[in-house]
Tab-separated table of C-alpha atoms in Angstrom:
chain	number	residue	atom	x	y	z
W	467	UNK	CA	17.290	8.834	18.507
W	468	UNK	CA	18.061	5.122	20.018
W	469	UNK	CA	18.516	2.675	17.104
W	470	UNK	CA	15.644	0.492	18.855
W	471	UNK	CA	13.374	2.855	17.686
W	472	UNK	CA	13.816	2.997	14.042
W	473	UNK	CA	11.616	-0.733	13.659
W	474	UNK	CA	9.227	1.220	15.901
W	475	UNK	CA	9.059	4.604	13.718
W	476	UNK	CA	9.005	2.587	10.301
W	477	UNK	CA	6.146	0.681	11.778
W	478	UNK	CA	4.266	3.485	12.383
W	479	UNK	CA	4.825	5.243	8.921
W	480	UNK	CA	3.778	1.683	6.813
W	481	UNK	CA	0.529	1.788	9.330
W	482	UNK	CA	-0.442	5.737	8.568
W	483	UNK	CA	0.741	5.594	5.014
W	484	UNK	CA	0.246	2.131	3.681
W	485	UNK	CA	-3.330	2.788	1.613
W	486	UNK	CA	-2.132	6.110	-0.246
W	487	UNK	CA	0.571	3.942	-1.362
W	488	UNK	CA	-1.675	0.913	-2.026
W	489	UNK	CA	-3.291	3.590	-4.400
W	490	UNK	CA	-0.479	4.672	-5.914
W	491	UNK	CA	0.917	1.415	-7.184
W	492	UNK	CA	-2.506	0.417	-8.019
W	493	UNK	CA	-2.532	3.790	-10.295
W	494	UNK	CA	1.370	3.031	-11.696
W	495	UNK	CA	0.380	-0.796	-12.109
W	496	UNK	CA	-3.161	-1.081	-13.561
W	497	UNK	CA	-4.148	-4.240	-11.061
W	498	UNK	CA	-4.487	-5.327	-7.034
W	499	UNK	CA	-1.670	-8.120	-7.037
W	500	UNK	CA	1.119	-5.760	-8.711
W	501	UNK	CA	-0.023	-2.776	-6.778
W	502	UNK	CA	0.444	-5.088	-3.478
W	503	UNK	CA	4.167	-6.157	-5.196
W	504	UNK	CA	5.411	-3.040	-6.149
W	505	UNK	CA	4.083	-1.849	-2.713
W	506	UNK	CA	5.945	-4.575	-0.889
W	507	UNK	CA	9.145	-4.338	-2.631
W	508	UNK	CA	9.163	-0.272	-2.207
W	509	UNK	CA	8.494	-0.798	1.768
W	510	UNK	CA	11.436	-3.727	1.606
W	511	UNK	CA	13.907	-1.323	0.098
W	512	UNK	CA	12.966	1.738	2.299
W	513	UNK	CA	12.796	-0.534	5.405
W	514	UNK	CA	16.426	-1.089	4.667
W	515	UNK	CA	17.595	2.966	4.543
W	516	UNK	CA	15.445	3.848	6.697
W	517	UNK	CA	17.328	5.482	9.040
W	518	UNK	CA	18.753	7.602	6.458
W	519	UNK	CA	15.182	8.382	4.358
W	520	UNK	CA	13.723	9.121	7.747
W	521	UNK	CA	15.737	11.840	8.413
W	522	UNK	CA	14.931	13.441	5.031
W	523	UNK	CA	11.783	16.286	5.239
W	524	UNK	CA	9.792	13.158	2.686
W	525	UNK	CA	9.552	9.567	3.468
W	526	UNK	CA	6.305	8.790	1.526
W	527	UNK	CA	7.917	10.945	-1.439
W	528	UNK	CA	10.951	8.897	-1.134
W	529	UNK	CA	8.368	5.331	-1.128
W	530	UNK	CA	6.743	6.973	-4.016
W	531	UNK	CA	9.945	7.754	-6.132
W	532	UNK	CA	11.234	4.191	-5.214
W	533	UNK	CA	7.716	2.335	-6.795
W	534	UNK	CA	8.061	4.930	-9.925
W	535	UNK	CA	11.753	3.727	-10.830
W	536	UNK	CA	11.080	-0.130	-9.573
W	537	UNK	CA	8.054	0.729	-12.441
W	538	UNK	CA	10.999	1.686	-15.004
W	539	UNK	CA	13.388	-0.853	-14.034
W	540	UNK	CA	10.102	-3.336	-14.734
W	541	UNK	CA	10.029	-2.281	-18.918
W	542	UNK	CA	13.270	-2.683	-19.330
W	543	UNK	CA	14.010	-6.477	-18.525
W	544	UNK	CA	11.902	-9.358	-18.418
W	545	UNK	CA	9.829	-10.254	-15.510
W	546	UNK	CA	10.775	-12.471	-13.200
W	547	UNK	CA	8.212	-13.722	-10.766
W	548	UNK	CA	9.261	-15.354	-7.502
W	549	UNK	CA	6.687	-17.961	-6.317
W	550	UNK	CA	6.791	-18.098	-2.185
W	551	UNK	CA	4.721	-20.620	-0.216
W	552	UNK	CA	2.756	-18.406	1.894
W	553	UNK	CA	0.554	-15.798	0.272
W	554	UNK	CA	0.375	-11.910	2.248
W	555	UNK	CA	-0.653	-12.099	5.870
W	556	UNK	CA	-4.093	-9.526	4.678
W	557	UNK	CA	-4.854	-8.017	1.603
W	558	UNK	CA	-5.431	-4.360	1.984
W	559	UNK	CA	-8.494	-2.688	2.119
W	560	UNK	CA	-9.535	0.819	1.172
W	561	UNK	CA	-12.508	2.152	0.554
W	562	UNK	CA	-10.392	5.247	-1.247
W	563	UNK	CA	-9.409	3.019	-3.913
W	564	UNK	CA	-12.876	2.019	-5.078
W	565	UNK	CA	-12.890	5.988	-5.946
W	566	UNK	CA	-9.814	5.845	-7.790
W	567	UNK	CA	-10.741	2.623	-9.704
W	568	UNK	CA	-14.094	3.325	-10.310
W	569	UNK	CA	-14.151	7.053	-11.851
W	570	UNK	CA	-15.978	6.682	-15.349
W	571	UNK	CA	-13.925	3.494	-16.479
W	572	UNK	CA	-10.567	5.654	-16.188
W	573	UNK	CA	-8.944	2.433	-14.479
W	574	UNK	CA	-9.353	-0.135	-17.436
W	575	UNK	CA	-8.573	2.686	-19.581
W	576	UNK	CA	-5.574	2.993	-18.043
W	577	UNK	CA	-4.524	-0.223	-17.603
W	578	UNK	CA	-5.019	-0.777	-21.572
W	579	UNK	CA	-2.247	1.742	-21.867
W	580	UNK	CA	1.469	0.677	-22.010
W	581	UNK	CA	2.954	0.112	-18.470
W	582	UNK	CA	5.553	3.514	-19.693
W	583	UNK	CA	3.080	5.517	-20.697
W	584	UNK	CA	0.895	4.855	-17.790
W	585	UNK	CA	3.371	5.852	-15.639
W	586	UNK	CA	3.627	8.981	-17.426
W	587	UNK	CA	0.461	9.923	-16.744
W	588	UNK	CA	0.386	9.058	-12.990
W	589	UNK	CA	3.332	11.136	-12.245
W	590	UNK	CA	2.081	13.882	-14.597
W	591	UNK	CA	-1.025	14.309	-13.112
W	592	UNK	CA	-2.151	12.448	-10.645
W	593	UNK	CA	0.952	12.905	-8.482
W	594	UNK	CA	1.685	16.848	-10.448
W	595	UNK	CA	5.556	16.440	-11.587
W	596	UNK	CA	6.765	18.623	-13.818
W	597	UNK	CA	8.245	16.793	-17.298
W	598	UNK	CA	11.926	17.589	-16.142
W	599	UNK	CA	10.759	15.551	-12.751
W	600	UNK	CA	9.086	12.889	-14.446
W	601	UNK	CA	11.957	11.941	-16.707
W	602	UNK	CA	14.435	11.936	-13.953
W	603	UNK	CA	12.184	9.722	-11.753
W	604	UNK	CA	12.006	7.156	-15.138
W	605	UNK	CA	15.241	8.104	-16.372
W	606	UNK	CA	14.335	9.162	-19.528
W	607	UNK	CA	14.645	12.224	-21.422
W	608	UNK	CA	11.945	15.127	-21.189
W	609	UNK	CA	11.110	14.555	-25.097
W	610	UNK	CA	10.131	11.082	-23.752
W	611	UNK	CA	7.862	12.215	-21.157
W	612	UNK	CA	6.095	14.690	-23.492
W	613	UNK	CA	5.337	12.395	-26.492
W	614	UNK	CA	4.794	9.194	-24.392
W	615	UNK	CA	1.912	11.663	-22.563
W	616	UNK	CA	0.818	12.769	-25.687
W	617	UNK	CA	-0.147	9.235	-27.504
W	618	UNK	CA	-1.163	8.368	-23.915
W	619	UNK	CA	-3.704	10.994	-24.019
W	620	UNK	CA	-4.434	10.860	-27.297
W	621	UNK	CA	-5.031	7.101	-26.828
W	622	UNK	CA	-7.462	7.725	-23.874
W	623	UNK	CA	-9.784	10.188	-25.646
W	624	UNK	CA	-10.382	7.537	-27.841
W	625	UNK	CA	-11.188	5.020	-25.254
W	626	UNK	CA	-13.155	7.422	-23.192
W	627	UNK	CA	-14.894	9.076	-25.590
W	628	UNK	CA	-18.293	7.468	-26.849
W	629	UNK	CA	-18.027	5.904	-30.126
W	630	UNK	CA	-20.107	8.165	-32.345
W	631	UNK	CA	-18.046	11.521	-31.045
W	632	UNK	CA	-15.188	9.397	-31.663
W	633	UNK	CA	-16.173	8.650	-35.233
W	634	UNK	CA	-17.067	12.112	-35.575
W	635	UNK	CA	-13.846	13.658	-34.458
W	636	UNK	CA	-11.858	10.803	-36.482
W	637	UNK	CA	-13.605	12.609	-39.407
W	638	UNK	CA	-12.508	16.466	-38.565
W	639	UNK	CA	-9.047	15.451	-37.768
């Protein structure tokens, strides 16, 4: 394929796929302007291989992986924000994401979760990786995944419960 169209191709693939990843990050980060970060740094990095990650059977997986370990990278040294003069041409809009924000309060339950343990859960189950998967995307160990998903779950049945079935349960346990 001429080199001329590789701007063309990764064009096309940010215009198709950009609000499943909008979601994604949203999930991972817990809030619009991260989500739109994380989103924009992915895309920056893939735009730069991306005539090697399109030839691979998954871009979006690749996008997706990318966010996840940008995620990790994120808890393990300070954050360092870079102010620009202009802000994002548009924000995005999705109508998808009002599903995935607004599902019984699951969204600020998540975001009161630890960024690590958030991401746990997103690429437990919402995106289905196995624990082995999981850890290698965060680069952690597997006994990581399982008890950072554990006291991530534990810690949203308490939030999501209502209070007197949480009292109640407090009392049995």
């Amino acid at each position: 394929m001429p080199v001329a169209e590789e701007p063309r191709l990764f064009e096309d693939f940010i215009a198709n796929r950009l609000p499943a990843l909008y979601r994604y990050a949203y999930v991972l980060t817990g809030n619009p302007h991260d989500a739109e970060d994380l989103v924009q740094e992915a895309l920056a990095r893939t735009g730069a291989a991306w005539g090697r990650v399109r030839r691979k059977d998954d871009p979006e997986g690749y996008v997706r992986t990318t966010m996840a370990r940008i995620m990790a990278n994120r808890w393990r040294r300070p954050r360092l924000e870079h102010l620009v003069a202009l802000p994002p041409e548009e924000p995005v809009e999705d109508r998808e994401l009002r599903r995935v924000s607004e599902t019984d309060g699951l969204d600020s339950a998540l975001a009161g979760l630890p960024p690590r343990m958030r991401a746990v859960l997103v690429l437990r189950y919402y995106e289905q990786l196995t624990e082995e998967e999981t850890a290698r995307v965060l680069g952690c160990s597997r006994g990581t995944v399982k008890s950072q998903a554990s006291r991530a779950l534990a810690k949203l049945r308490v939030t999501m419960l209502p209070t007197d079935h949480a009292l109640q349960e407090g009392r049995h346990a």
